[in-house]
Amino acid sequence: MNKYGLIGNKISYSLSPKLHNLIARELGKEISYELIDINEKEIVFYIKKLKDKEYAGFNVTIPYKEKVMKYVEVLTGRAKKIGSVNTLYINDEGLLVGDNTDYYGFSKLITINESIKDVNRAYILGTGGAAKTVFNVLNDLNVDVINVSREKMESKDFNSVITYEELKEVKDIDLLINCTPVGSILHKGVPIIKANQKINKVIDLIYNPLKTDLMKLSYNSVNGLEMLIYQGLKSQLIWNNIDLSLNEEETIFNVIKEELINEFIW
Ligand code: NAP
């Protein structure tokens, strides 16, 4: 039985063990999947366990998606481009590989929710790991992207970063994407938006609750559950070197979505 885990900090809320056990069941694999709630100094200790084959792979979450990159010996093209790693494993040469499956997860979310493709300009709230992934997916789709930060800043990772004060001046927002923790069950609230702003479409990467207060501001809104499932599925396909057709992936996705949805608050 292969052993996997999620490396992060303050992750007791995470449903990744449940998600990964469901995915493994659908792939016909027996696995164990642990929450590895550690401080930064302990990362190196767990990487040694991966090299010693005690674990077969790790996912990485807040706040280590960028911090683990310094230990990685082979960075995949997409992880390098985005600057964020959420999947680790050891390759046949014994080298630590860092990959990013959030890119795949968000791309699938866009594919599933057809209408989102027809936007010219998107505003991304936040400038962290998820914001970088979302920026890269949309940039690759030729969408004009503006990030929004609590701080006035210039960043080589994005095209343009404005403040929430500047966002308040935009009357008609085509697509707004929340890549901050604000609105989750652990961090209640709505990222700062003016009441009379027209927001056509909202994507919230949060999935618990399934309908955040921000999503209620638009008739066309999507949560992060589809992204969550597809990034997890992609990690397991990489770890197990499995190639599935899009139809096979979709069948697994549908089964898992139906079972997992009961775990969340509406
Ligand atoms: P992160 O690296 O910690 O970045 C979050 C960003 O949000 C920060 O860079 C910050 O940007 C902004 N932020 C933080 N606290 C805030 C506050 N109190 N008010 C307003 N803005 C705040 O986290 P992440 O990995 O990008 O994840 C962000 C969210 O996306 C989390 O809720 C995570 O669970 C979710 N997520 C979901 C999926 C999925 O599969 N659905 C995948 C990845 C992440 P500024 O400092 O520039 O304001």
PDB file of C-alpha atoms and ligand atoms in Angstrom:
ATOM      1  CA  MET A   1       0.000   0.000   0.000  1.00  0.00           C
ATOM      2  CA  ASN A   2       1.475   3.359  -1.014  1.00  0.00           C
ATOM      3  CA  LYS A   3       1.589   6.128   1.574  1.00  0.00           C
ATOM      4  CA  TYR A   4       0.933   9.771   0.643  1.00  0.00           C
ATOM      5  CA  GLY A   5       0.426  12.994   2.555  1.00  0.00           C
ATOM      6  CA  LEU A   6      -0.405  16.684   2.451  1.00  0.00           C
ATOM      7  CA  ILE A   7       2.351  18.982   3.746  1.00  0.00           C
ATOM      8  CA  GLY A   8       1.086  22.264   5.137  1.00  0.00           C
ATOM      9  CA  ASN A   9       0.475  24.260   8.291  1.00  0.00           C
ATOM     10  CA  LYS A  10      -2.845  24.530  10.175  1.00  0.00           C
ATOM     11  CA  ILE A  11      -4.488  22.024   7.833  1.00  0.00           C
ATOM     12  CA  SER A  12      -6.618  20.043  10.258  1.00  0.00           C
ATOM     13  CA  TYR A  13      -9.693  21.264   8.293  1.00  0.00           C
ATOM     14  CA  SER A  14      -8.444  19.673   5.052  1.00  0.00           C
ATOM     15  CA  LEU A  15     -10.545  17.113   3.222  1.00  0.00           C
ATOM     16  CA  SER A  16      -7.589  15.933   1.153  1.00  0.00           C
ATOM     17  CA  PRO A  17      -7.408  12.504   2.878  1.00  0.00           C
ATOM     18  CA  LYS A  18     -11.077  11.910   2.045  1.00  0.00           C
ATOM     19  CA  LEU A  19     -10.601  13.193  -1.530  1.00  0.00           C
ATOM     20  CA  HIS A  20      -7.499  11.094  -2.165  1.00  0.00           C
ATOM     21  CA  ASN A  21      -9.008   7.940  -0.692  1.00  0.00           C
ATOM     22  CA  LEU A  22     -11.988   8.350  -3.043  1.00  0.00           C
ATOM     23  CA  ILE A  23      -9.713   8.924  -6.046  1.00  0.00           C
ATOM     24  CA  ALA A  24      -7.579   5.885  -5.136  1.00  0.00           C
ATOM     25  CA  ARG A  25     -10.685   3.743  -4.795  1.00  0.00           C
ATOM     26  CA  GLU A  26     -11.804   4.808  -8.301  1.00  0.00           C
ATOM     27  CA  LEU A  27      -8.317   4.053  -9.672  1.00  0.00           C
ATOM     28  CA  GLY A  28      -8.338   0.635  -7.985  1.00  0.00           C
ATOM     29  CA  LYS A  29      -5.436   1.493  -5.656  1.00  0.00           C
ATOM     30  CA  GLU A  30      -5.059   0.947  -1.932  1.00  0.00           C
ATOM     31  CA  ILE A  31      -3.420   3.922  -0.306  1.00  0.00           C
ATOM     32  CA  SER A  32      -3.078   5.793   2.943  1.00  0.00           C
ATOM     33  CA  TYR A  33      -3.087   9.612   2.927  1.00  0.00           C
ATOM     34  CA  GLU A  34      -2.061  11.659   5.970  1.00  0.00           C
ATOM     35  CA  LEU A  35      -2.249  15.293   6.968  1.00  0.00           C
ATOM     36  CA  ILE A  36       1.329  16.380   7.729  1.00  0.00           C
ATOM     37  CA  ASP A  37       0.878  19.573   9.729  1.00  0.00           C
ATOM     38  CA  ILE A  38       4.439  20.825  10.205  1.00  0.00           C
ATOM     39  CA  ASN A  39       6.580  23.900  10.678  1.00  0.00           C
ATOM     40  CA  GLU A  40       8.983  24.986   7.954  1.00  0.00           C
ATOM     41  CA  LYS A  41      12.066  23.388   9.526  1.00  0.00           C
ATOM     42  CA  GLU A  42      10.444  19.947   9.358  1.00  0.00           C
ATOM     43  CA  ILE A  43       9.991  20.011   5.552  1.00  0.00           C
ATOM     44  CA  VAL A  44      13.507  18.680   4.967  1.00  0.00           C
ATOM     45  CA  PHE A  45      12.827  15.766   7.338  1.00  0.00           C
ATOM     46  CA  TYR A  46       9.755  14.728   5.303  1.00  0.00           C
ATOM     47  CA  ILE A  47      11.610  15.086   2.012  1.00  0.00           C
ATOM     48  CA  LYS A  48      14.137  12.582   3.365  1.00  0.00           C
ATOM     49  CA  LYS A  49      11.247  10.208   4.110  1.00  0.00           C
ATOM     50  CA  LEU A  50      10.120  10.600   0.485  1.00  0.00           C
ATOM     51  CA  LYS A  51      13.651   9.855  -0.757  1.00  0.00           C
ATOM     52  CA  ASP A  52      13.803   6.824   1.566  1.00  0.00           C
ATOM     53  CA  LYS A  53      10.532   5.617  -0.051  1.00  0.00           C
ATOM     54  CA  GLU A  54       8.614   5.733   3.242  1.00  0.00           C
ATOM     55  CA  TYR A  55       6.142   7.912   1.295  1.00  0.00           C
ATOM     56  CA  ALA A  56       5.303   7.659  -2.420  1.00  0.00           C
ATOM     57  CA  GLY A  57       4.315  11.308  -2.881  1.00  0.00           C
ATOM     58  CA  PHE A  58       3.239  14.511  -1.208  1.00  0.00           C
ATOM     59  CA  ASN A  59       0.838  17.287  -1.969  1.00  0.00           C
ATOM     60  CA  VAL A  60       1.838  20.708  -0.693  1.00  0.00           C
ATOM     61  CA  THR A  61      -0.451  23.467   0.513  1.00  0.00           C
ATOM     62  CA  ILE A  62      -0.461  26.790   2.383  1.00  0.00           C
ATOM     63  CA  PRO A  63       2.082  28.137   3.288  1.00  0.00           C
ATOM     64  CA  TYR A  64       4.712  25.918   1.615  1.00  0.00           C
ATOM     65  CA  LYS A  65       3.894  25.837  -2.130  1.00  0.00           C
ATOM     66  CA  GLU A  66       6.708  28.255  -2.881  1.00  0.00           C
ATOM     67  CA  LYS A  67       8.977  27.335   0.044  1.00  0.00           C
ATOM     68  CA  VAL A  68       9.398  23.682  -1.041  1.00  0.00           C
ATOM     69  CA  MET A  69      10.814  24.789  -4.403  1.00  0.00           C
ATOM     70  CA  LYS A  70      14.305  25.211  -2.960  1.00  0.00           C
ATOM     71  CA  TYR A  71      14.468  21.459  -2.188  1.00  0.00           C
ATOM     72  CA  VAL A  72      13.216  20.359  -5.612  1.00  0.00           C
ATOM     73  CA  GLU A  73      15.810  18.898  -8.009  1.00  0.00           C
ATOM     74  CA  VAL A  74      13.592  18.652 -11.103  1.00  0.00           C
ATOM     75  CA  LEU A  75      10.982  21.353 -11.572  1.00  0.00           C
ATOM     76  CA  THR A  76       8.371  20.653 -14.276  1.00  0.00           C
ATOM     77  CA  GLY A  77       7.854  23.351 -16.898  1.00  0.00           C
ATOM     78  CA  ARG A  78       4.493  24.444 -15.522  1.00  0.00           C
ATOM     79  CA  ALA A  79       5.694  24.548 -11.887  1.00  0.00           C
ATOM     80  CA  LYS A  80       8.650  26.689 -12.974  1.00  0.00           C
ATOM     81  CA  LYS A  81       6.471  29.032 -15.004  1.00  0.00           C
ATOM     82  CA  ILE A  82       3.948  29.471 -12.198  1.00  0.00           C
ATOM     83  CA  GLY A  83       6.497  29.523  -9.376  1.00  0.00           C
ATOM     84  CA  SER A  84       4.499  27.190  -7.148  1.00  0.00           C
ATOM     85  CA  VAL A  85       4.612  23.434  -6.393  1.00  0.00           C
ATOM     86  CA  ASN A  86       1.737  21.328  -5.043  1.00  0.00           C
ATOM     87  CA  THR A  87       2.900  17.821  -6.000  1.00  0.00           C
ATOM     88  CA  LEU A  88       6.167  16.098  -5.014  1.00  0.00           C
ATOM     89  CA  TYR A  89       7.586  12.678  -5.848  1.00  0.00           C
ATOM     90  CA  ILE A  90      10.887  10.925  -6.516  1.00  0.00           C
ATOM     91  CA  ASN A  91      11.657  10.041 -10.148  1.00  0.00           C
ATOM     92  CA  ASP A  92      13.452   6.937 -11.486  1.00  0.00           C
ATOM     93  CA  GLU A  93      16.819   8.677 -11.066  1.00  0.00           C
ATOM     94  CA  GLY A  94      16.096   9.255  -7.383  1.00  0.00           C
ATOM     95  CA  LEU A  95      15.572  13.019  -7.859  1.00  0.00           C
ATOM     96  CA  LEU A  96      12.908  15.079  -6.108  1.00  0.00           C
ATOM     97  CA  VAL A  97      10.389  16.312  -8.707  1.00  0.00           C
ATOM     98  CA  GLY A  98       8.123  19.331  -8.072  1.00  0.00           C
ATOM     99  CA  ASP A  99       5.009  19.677 -10.198  1.00  0.00           C
ATOM    100  CA  ASN A 100       1.915  21.895 -10.176  1.00  0.00           C
ATOM    101  CA  THR A 101      -1.472  20.221 -10.724  1.00  0.00           C
ATOM    102  CA  ASP A 102      -3.471  23.304  -9.656  1.00  0.00           C
ATOM    103  CA  TYR A 103      -2.914  24.564 -13.230  1.00  0.00           C
ATOM    104  CA  TYR A 104      -4.717  21.484 -14.547  1.00  0.00           C
ATOM    105  CA  GLY A 105      -7.441  21.805 -11.898  1.00  0.00           C
ATOM    106  CA  PHE A 106      -8.211  25.422 -12.757  1.00  0.00           C
ATOM    107  CA  SER A 107      -8.052  24.735 -16.516  1.00  0.00           C
ATOM    108  CA  LYS A 108     -10.651  21.995 -16.053  1.00  0.00           C
ATOM    109  CA  LEU A 109     -12.862  24.352 -14.042  1.00  0.00           C
ATOM    110  CA  ILE A 110     -12.768  26.781 -16.973  1.00  0.00           C
ATOM    111  CA  THR A 111     -13.528  24.003 -19.470  1.00  0.00           C
ATOM    112  CA  ILE A 112     -16.498  22.728 -17.449  1.00  0.00           C
ATOM    113  CA  ASN A 113     -17.935  26.233 -17.006  1.00  0.00           C
ATOM    114  CA  GLU A 114     -18.072  27.202 -20.679  1.00  0.00           C
ATOM    115  CA  SER A 115     -19.448  30.715 -20.263  1.00  0.00           C
ATOM    116  CA  ILE A 116     -16.396  31.823 -18.315  1.00  0.00           C
ATOM    117  CA  LYS A 117     -14.268  31.445 -21.421  1.00  0.00           C
ATOM    118  CA  ASP A 118     -15.966  34.429 -23.071  1.00  0.00           C
ATOM    119  CA  VAL A 119     -14.402  37.106 -20.917  1.00  0.00           C
ATOM    120  CA  ASN A 120     -12.002  39.787 -22.029  1.00  0.00           C
ATOM    121  CA  ARG A 121     -10.758  40.976 -18.677  1.00  0.00           C
ATOM    122  CA  ALA A 122     -10.541  39.231 -15.301  1.00  0.00           C
ATOM    123  CA  TYR A 123      -9.691  40.598 -11.860  1.00  0.00           C
ATOM    124  CA  ILE A 124      -7.917  38.194  -9.505  1.00  0.00           C
ATOM    125  CA  LEU A 125      -8.126  38.945  -5.786  1.00  0.00           C
ATOM    126  CA  GLY A 126      -4.821  38.035  -4.120  1.00  0.00           C
ATOM    127  CA  THR A 127      -1.214  37.580  -5.176  1.00  0.00           C
ATOM    128  CA  GLY A 128      -0.346  34.238  -3.533  1.00  0.00           C
ATOM    129  CA  GLY A 129       0.243  30.752  -4.939  1.00  0.00           C
ATOM    130  CA  ALA A 130      -3.299  30.180  -6.218  1.00  0.00           C
ATOM    131  CA  ALA A 131      -3.378  33.658  -7.787  1.00  0.00           C
ATOM    132  CA  LYS A 132      -0.193  32.845  -9.728  1.00  0.00           C
ATOM    133  CA  THR A 133      -1.724  29.619 -11.045  1.00  0.00           C
ATOM    134  CA  VAL A 134      -4.980  31.278 -12.068  1.00  0.00           C
ATOM    135  CA  PHE A 135      -3.062  34.161 -13.659  1.00  0.00           C
ATOM    136  CA  ASN A 136      -1.053  31.720 -15.800  1.00  0.00           C
ATOM    137  CA  VAL A 137      -4.086  29.730 -16.946  1.00  0.00           C
ATOM    138  CA  LEU A 138      -5.976  32.884 -17.980  1.00  0.00           C
ATOM    139  CA  ASN A 139      -2.911  34.476 -19.523  1.00  0.00           C
ATOM    140  CA  ASP A 140      -2.446  31.325 -21.635  1.00  0.00           C
ATOM    141  CA  LEU A 141      -6.080  31.757 -22.743  1.00  0.00           C
ATOM    142  CA  ASN A 142      -5.290  35.355 -23.783  1.00  0.00           C
ATOM    143  CA  VAL A 143      -7.518  36.896 -21.130  1.00  0.00           C
ATOM    144  CA  ASP A 144      -6.412  40.327 -19.937  1.00  0.00           C
ATOM    145  CA  VAL A 145      -5.703  39.817 -16.205  1.00  0.00           C
ATOM    146  CA  ILE A 146      -5.376  42.348 -13.394  1.00  0.00           C
ATOM    147  CA  ASN A 147      -4.486  41.239  -9.854  1.00  0.00           C
ATOM    148  CA  VAL A 148      -5.762  43.000  -6.763  1.00  0.00           C
ATOM    149  CA  SER A 149      -3.684  43.253  -3.591  1.00  0.00           C
ATOM    150  CA  ARG A 150      -3.983  44.833  -0.149  1.00  0.00           C
ATOM    151  CA  GLU A 151      -0.610  46.455  -0.859  1.00  0.00           C
ATOM    152  CA  LYS A 152       0.429  48.697  -3.698  1.00  0.00           C
ATOM    153  CA  MET A 153       3.077  46.608  -5.423  1.00  0.00           C
ATOM    154  CA  GLU A 154       4.942  45.756  -8.585  1.00  0.00           C
ATOM    155  CA  SER A 155       5.436  42.066  -9.274  1.00  0.00           C
ATOM    156  CA  LYS A 156       7.230  40.196 -12.031  1.00  0.00           C
ATOM    157  CA  ASP A 157       4.713  37.346 -11.575  1.00  0.00           C
ATOM    158  CA  PHE A 158       1.753  39.384 -12.883  1.00  0.00           C
ATOM    159  CA  ASN A 159       0.881  41.850 -15.647  1.00  0.00           C
ATOM    160  CA  SER A 160      -0.521  44.494 -13.383  1.00  0.00           C
ATOM    161  CA  VAL A 161      -1.446  44.732  -9.693  1.00  0.00           C
ATOM    162  CA  ILE A 162      -3.954  47.282  -8.374  1.00  0.00           C
ATOM    163  CA  THR A 163      -5.259  47.949  -4.867  1.00  0.00           C
ATOM    164  CA  TYR A 164      -8.781  47.278  -3.579  1.00  0.00           C
ATOM    165  CA  GLU A 165      -9.337  51.062  -3.589  1.00  0.00           C
ATOM    166  CA  GLU A 166      -8.575  51.105  -7.329  1.00  0.00           C
ATOM    167  CA  LEU A 167     -10.816  48.084  -7.926  1.00  0.00           C
ATOM    168  CA  LYS A 168     -13.712  50.002  -6.361  1.00  0.00           C
ATOM    169  CA  GLU A 169     -13.514  52.453  -9.293  1.00  0.00           C
ATOM    170  CA  VAL A 170     -14.244  49.688 -11.833  1.00  0.00           C
ATOM    171  CA  LYS A 171     -17.998  49.880 -12.486  1.00  0.00           C
ATOM    172  CA  ASP A 172     -18.468  46.777 -14.591  1.00  0.00           C
ATOM    173  CA  ILE A 173     -16.420  43.721 -13.695  1.00  0.00           C
ATOM    174  CA  ASP A 174     -16.588  40.961 -16.282  1.00  0.00           C
ATOM    175  CA  LEU A 175     -15.008  38.218 -14.154  1.00  0.00           C
ATOM    176  CA  LEU A 176     -13.871  38.354 -10.521  1.00  0.00           C
ATOM    177  CA  ILE A 177     -11.831  35.458  -9.097  1.00  0.00           C
ATOM    178  CA  ASN A 178     -11.210  35.100  -5.385  1.00  0.00           C
ATOM    179  CA  CYS A 179      -7.763  33.665  -4.698  1.00  0.00           C
ATOM    180  CA  THR A 180      -7.658  34.791  -1.050  1.00  0.00           C
ATOM    181  CA  PRO A 181      -8.785  32.803   2.015  1.00  0.00           C
ATOM    182  CA  VAL A 182     -11.493  35.405   2.762  1.00  0.00           C
ATOM    183  CA  GLY A 183     -14.946  33.807   2.700  1.00  0.00           C
ATOM    184  CA  SER A 184     -13.937  30.332   3.846  1.00  0.00           C
ATOM    185  CA  ILE A 185     -15.396  28.784   7.009  1.00  0.00           C
ATOM    186  CA  LEU A 186     -12.160  29.684   8.798  1.00  0.00           C
ATOM    187  CA  HIS A 187     -12.031  33.230   7.473  1.00  0.00           C
ATOM    188  CA  LYS A 188     -15.568  34.599   7.175  1.00  0.00           C
ATOM    189  CA  GLY A 189     -16.244  37.780   5.194  1.00  0.00           C
ATOM    190  CA  VAL A 190     -16.295  39.199   1.690  1.00  0.00           C
ATOM    191  CA  PRO A 191     -13.176  40.598   0.044  1.00  0.00           C
ATOM    192  CA  ILE A 192     -13.647  44.365  -0.185  1.00  0.00           C
ATOM    193  CA  ILE A 193     -16.066  45.200  -3.006  1.00  0.00           C
ATOM    194  CA  LYS A 194     -18.326  48.237  -3.412  1.00  0.00           C
ATOM    195  CA  ALA A 195     -22.046  47.507  -3.120  1.00  0.00           C
ATOM    196  CA  ASN A 196     -23.082  49.063  -6.439  1.00  0.00           C
ATOM    197  CA  GLN A 197     -20.437  47.400  -8.561  1.00  0.00           C
ATOM    198  CA  LYS A 198     -21.746  45.168 -11.339  1.00  0.00           C
ATOM    199  CA  ILE A 199     -20.019  41.799 -11.211  1.00  0.00           C
ATOM    200  CA  ASN A 200     -20.960  39.575 -14.127  1.00  0.00           C
ATOM    201  CA  LYS A 201     -19.172  36.370 -13.186  1.00  0.00           C
ATOM    202  CA  VAL A 202     -17.494  35.130 -10.019  1.00  0.00           C
ATOM    203  CA  ILE A 203     -15.144  32.228  -9.452  1.00  0.00           C
ATOM    204  CA  ASP A 204     -14.285  31.584  -5.821  1.00  0.00           C
ATOM    205  CA  LEU A 205     -11.493  29.069  -5.270  1.00  0.00           C
ATOM    206  CA  ILE A 206     -13.021  28.393  -1.869  1.00  0.00           C
ATOM    207  CA  TYR A 207     -15.240  25.292  -1.651  1.00  0.00           C
ATOM    208  CA  ASN A 208     -16.237  25.321   2.018  1.00  0.00           C
ATOM    209  CA  PRO A 209     -18.816  26.829   2.168  1.00  0.00           C
ATOM    210  CA  LEU A 210     -19.897  25.799  -1.326  1.00  0.00           C
ATOM    211  CA  LYS A 211     -21.577  29.188  -1.824  1.00  0.00           C
ATOM    212  CA  THR A 212     -19.520  32.033  -0.396  1.00  0.00           C
ATOM    213  CA  ASP A 213     -20.898  35.522   0.235  1.00  0.00           C
ATOM    214  CA  LEU A 214     -18.851  36.751  -2.731  1.00  0.00           C
ATOM    215  CA  MET A 215     -20.530  34.207  -5.014  1.00  0.00           C
ATOM    216  CA  LYS A 216     -23.925  35.584  -3.958  1.00  0.00           C
ATOM    217  CA  LEU A 217     -23.030  38.894  -5.647  1.00  0.00           C
ATOM    218  CA  SER A 218     -23.359  37.344  -9.120  1.00  0.00           C
ATOM    219  CA  TYR A 219     -25.934  35.154 -10.873  1.00  0.00           C
ATOM    220  CA  ASN A 220     -23.094  33.349 -12.629  1.00  0.00           C
ATOM    221  CA  SER A 221     -20.810  31.982  -9.945  1.00  0.00           C
ATOM    222  CA  VAL A 222     -18.655  28.897  -9.501  1.00  0.00           C
ATOM    223  CA  ASN A 223     -16.825  27.536  -6.444  1.00  0.00           C
ATOM    224  CA  GLY A 224     -13.439  25.791  -6.268  1.00  0.00           C
ATOM    225  CA  LEU A 225     -14.676  22.217  -5.834  1.00  0.00           C
ATOM    226  CA  GLU A 226     -14.117  21.190  -9.465  1.00  0.00           C
ATOM    227  CA  MET A 227     -10.569  22.543  -9.309  1.00  0.00           C
ATOM    228  CA  LEU A 228      -9.928  20.724  -6.030  1.00  0.00           C
ATOM    229  CA  ILE A 229     -11.035  17.350  -7.422  1.00  0.00           C
ATOM    230  CA  TYR A 230      -9.147  17.659 -10.711  1.00  0.00           C
ATOM    231  CA  GLN A 231      -5.883  18.803  -9.089  1.00  0.00           C
ATOM    232  CA  GLY A 232      -6.070  15.820  -6.706  1.00  0.00           C
ATOM    233  CA  LEU A 233      -6.878  13.398  -9.517  1.00  0.00           C
ATOM    234  CA  LYS A 234      -3.988  14.725 -11.600  1.00  0.00           C
ATOM    235  CA  SER A 235      -1.564  14.260  -8.680  1.00  0.00           C
ATOM    236  CA  GLN A 236      -2.526  10.597  -8.338  1.00  0.00           C
ATOM    237  CA  LEU A 237      -2.274  10.031 -12.106  1.00  0.00           C
ATOM    238  CA  ILE A 238       1.260  11.483 -11.998  1.00  0.00           C
ATOM    239  CA  TRP A 239       2.306   9.464  -8.914  1.00  0.00           C
ATOM    240  CA  ASN A 240       1.023   6.239 -10.481  1.00  0.00           C
ATOM    241  CA  ASN A 241       2.086   7.037 -14.043  1.00  0.00           C
ATOM    242  CA  ILE A 242      -1.482   6.464 -15.305  1.00  0.00           C
ATOM    243  CA  ASP A 243      -2.870   7.921 -18.519  1.00  0.00           C
ATOM    244  CA  LEU A 244      -6.642   8.282 -18.675  1.00  0.00           C
ATOM    245  CA  SER A 245      -8.806   9.561 -21.496  1.00  0.00           C
ATOM    246  CA  LEU A 246     -10.786  12.733 -20.797  1.00  0.00           C
ATOM    247  CA  ASN A 247     -13.954  10.623 -20.612  1.00  0.00           C
ATOM    248  CA  GLU A 248     -12.437   8.276 -18.030  1.00  0.00           C
ATOM    249  CA  GLU A 249     -11.305  11.259 -15.955  1.00  0.00           C
ATOM    250  CA  GLU A 250     -14.765  12.780 -16.182  1.00  0.00           C
ATOM    251  CA  THR A 251     -16.428   9.563 -14.991  1.00  0.00           C
ATOM    252  CA  ILE A 252     -14.186   9.478 -11.906  1.00  0.00           C
ATOM    253  CA  PHE A 253     -14.703  13.216 -11.346  1.00  0.00           C
ATOM    254  CA  ASN A 254     -18.503  12.848 -11.380  1.00  0.00           C
ATOM    255  CA  VAL A 255     -18.510   9.983  -8.862  1.00  0.00           C
ATOM    256  CA  ILE A 256     -16.222  11.871  -6.496  1.00  0.00           C
ATOM    257  CA  LYS A 257     -18.065  15.184  -6.800  1.00  0.00           C
ATOM    258  CA  GLU A 258     -21.314  13.520  -5.840  1.00  0.00           C
ATOM    259  CA  GLU A 259     -19.803  11.845  -2.775  1.00  0.00           C
ATOM    260  CA  LEU A 260     -17.638  14.748  -1.647  1.00  0.00           C
ATOM    261  CA  ILE A 261     -20.298  17.433  -1.933  1.00  0.00           C
ATOM    262  CA  ASN A 262     -22.014  16.145   1.215  1.00  0.00           C
ATOM    263  CA  GLU A 263     -18.911  16.984   3.249  1.00  0.00           C
ATOM    264  CA  PHE A 264     -19.291  20.726   2.688  1.00  0.00           C
ATOM    265  CA  ILE A 265     -21.505  23.475   4.037  1.00  0.00           C
ATOM    266  CA  TRP A 266     -23.794  25.252   1.571  1.00  0.00           C
TER     267      TRP A 266
HETATM  268  P1  NAP B   1      -1.659  32.216  -0.156  1.00  0.00           P
HETATM  269  O1  NAP B   1      -0.461  31.837  -0.965  1.00  0.00           O
HETATM  270  O2  NAP B   1      -1.534  32.326   1.318  1.00  0.00           O
HETATM  271  O3  NAP B   1      -2.196  33.576  -0.780  1.00  0.00           O
HETATM  272  C1  NAP B   1      -3.400  34.154  -0.439  1.00  0.00           C
HETATM  273  C2  NAP B   1      -3.381  35.617  -0.900  1.00  0.00           C
HETATM  274  O4  NAP B   1      -4.580  36.189  -0.447  1.00  0.00           O
HETATM  275  C3  NAP B   1      -2.253  36.425  -0.315  1.00  0.00           C
HETATM  276  O5  NAP B   1      -1.174  36.482  -1.182  1.00  0.00           O
HETATM  277  C4  NAP B   1      -2.880  37.795  -0.062  1.00  0.00           C
HETATM  278  O6  NAP B   1      -2.651  38.667  -1.187  1.00  0.00           O
HETATM  279  C5  NAP B   1      -4.364  37.503   0.016  1.00  0.00           C
HETATM  280  N1  NAP B   1      -4.842  37.550   1.398  1.00  0.00           N
HETATM  281  C6  NAP B   1      -4.410  36.846   2.463  1.00  0.00           C
HETATM  282  N2  NAP B   1      -5.089  37.161   3.577  1.00  0.00           N
HETATM  283  C7  NAP B   1      -5.989  38.101   3.201  1.00  0.00           C
HETATM  284  C8  NAP B   1      -6.976  38.876   3.899  1.00  0.00           C
HETATM  285  N3  NAP B   1      -7.178  38.714   5.212  1.00  0.00           N
HETATM  286  N4  NAP B   1      -7.712  39.742   3.188  1.00  0.00           N
HETATM  287  C9  NAP B   1      -7.520  39.917   1.878  1.00  0.00           C
HETATM  288  N5  NAP B   1      -6.576  39.244   1.165  1.00  0.00           N
HETATM  289  C10 NAP B   1      -5.834  38.352   1.823  1.00  0.00           C
HETATM  290  O7  NAP B   1      -2.837  31.173  -0.398  1.00  0.00           O
HETATM  291  P2  NAP B   1      -3.170  30.382  -1.753  1.00  0.00           P
HETATM  292  O8  NAP B   1      -2.483  29.068  -1.766  1.00  0.00           O
HETATM  293  O9  NAP B   1      -2.961  31.302  -2.887  1.00  0.00           O
HETATM  294  O10 NAP B   1      -4.733  30.058  -1.533  1.00  0.00           O
HETATM  295  C11 NAP B   1      -5.702  31.084  -1.554  1.00  0.00           C
HETATM  296  C12 NAP B   1      -7.100  30.467  -1.406  1.00  0.00           C
HETATM  297  O11 NAP B   1      -7.387  29.615  -2.528  1.00  0.00           O
HETATM  298  C13 NAP B   1      -7.261  29.581  -0.170  1.00  0.00           C
HETATM  299  O12 NAP B   1      -8.541  29.791   0.387  1.00  0.00           O
HETATM  300  C14 NAP B   1      -7.130  28.177  -0.717  1.00  0.00           C
HETATM  301  O13 NAP B   1      -7.815  27.221   0.076  1.00  0.00           O
HETATM  302  C15 NAP B   1      -7.778  28.343  -2.081  1.00  0.00           C
HETATM  303  N6  NAP B   1      -7.294  27.333  -3.038  1.00  0.00           N
HETATM  304  C16 NAP B   1      -8.213  26.486  -3.575  1.00  0.00           C
HETATM  305  C17 NAP B   1      -7.799  25.538  -4.491  1.00  0.00           C
HETATM  306  C18 NAP B   1      -8.820  24.614  -5.092  1.00  0.00           C
HETATM  307  O14 NAP B   1      -8.419  23.547  -5.599  1.00  0.00           O
HETATM  308  N7  NAP B   1     -10.072  24.966  -5.113  1.00  0.00           N
HETATM  309  C19 NAP B   1      -6.449  25.440  -4.858  1.00  0.00           C
HETATM  310  C20 NAP B   1      -5.535  26.329  -4.291  1.00  0.00           C
HETATM  311  C21 NAP B   1      -5.970  27.276  -3.373  1.00  0.00           C
HETATM  312  P3  NAP B   1      -2.255  40.216  -0.944  1.00  0.00           P
HETATM  313  O15 NAP B   1      -1.272  40.211   0.211  1.00  0.00           O
HETATM  314  O16 NAP B   1      -1.632  40.626  -2.218  1.00  0.00           O
HETATM  315  O17 NAP B   1      -3.504  40.946  -0.616  1.00  0.00           O
END
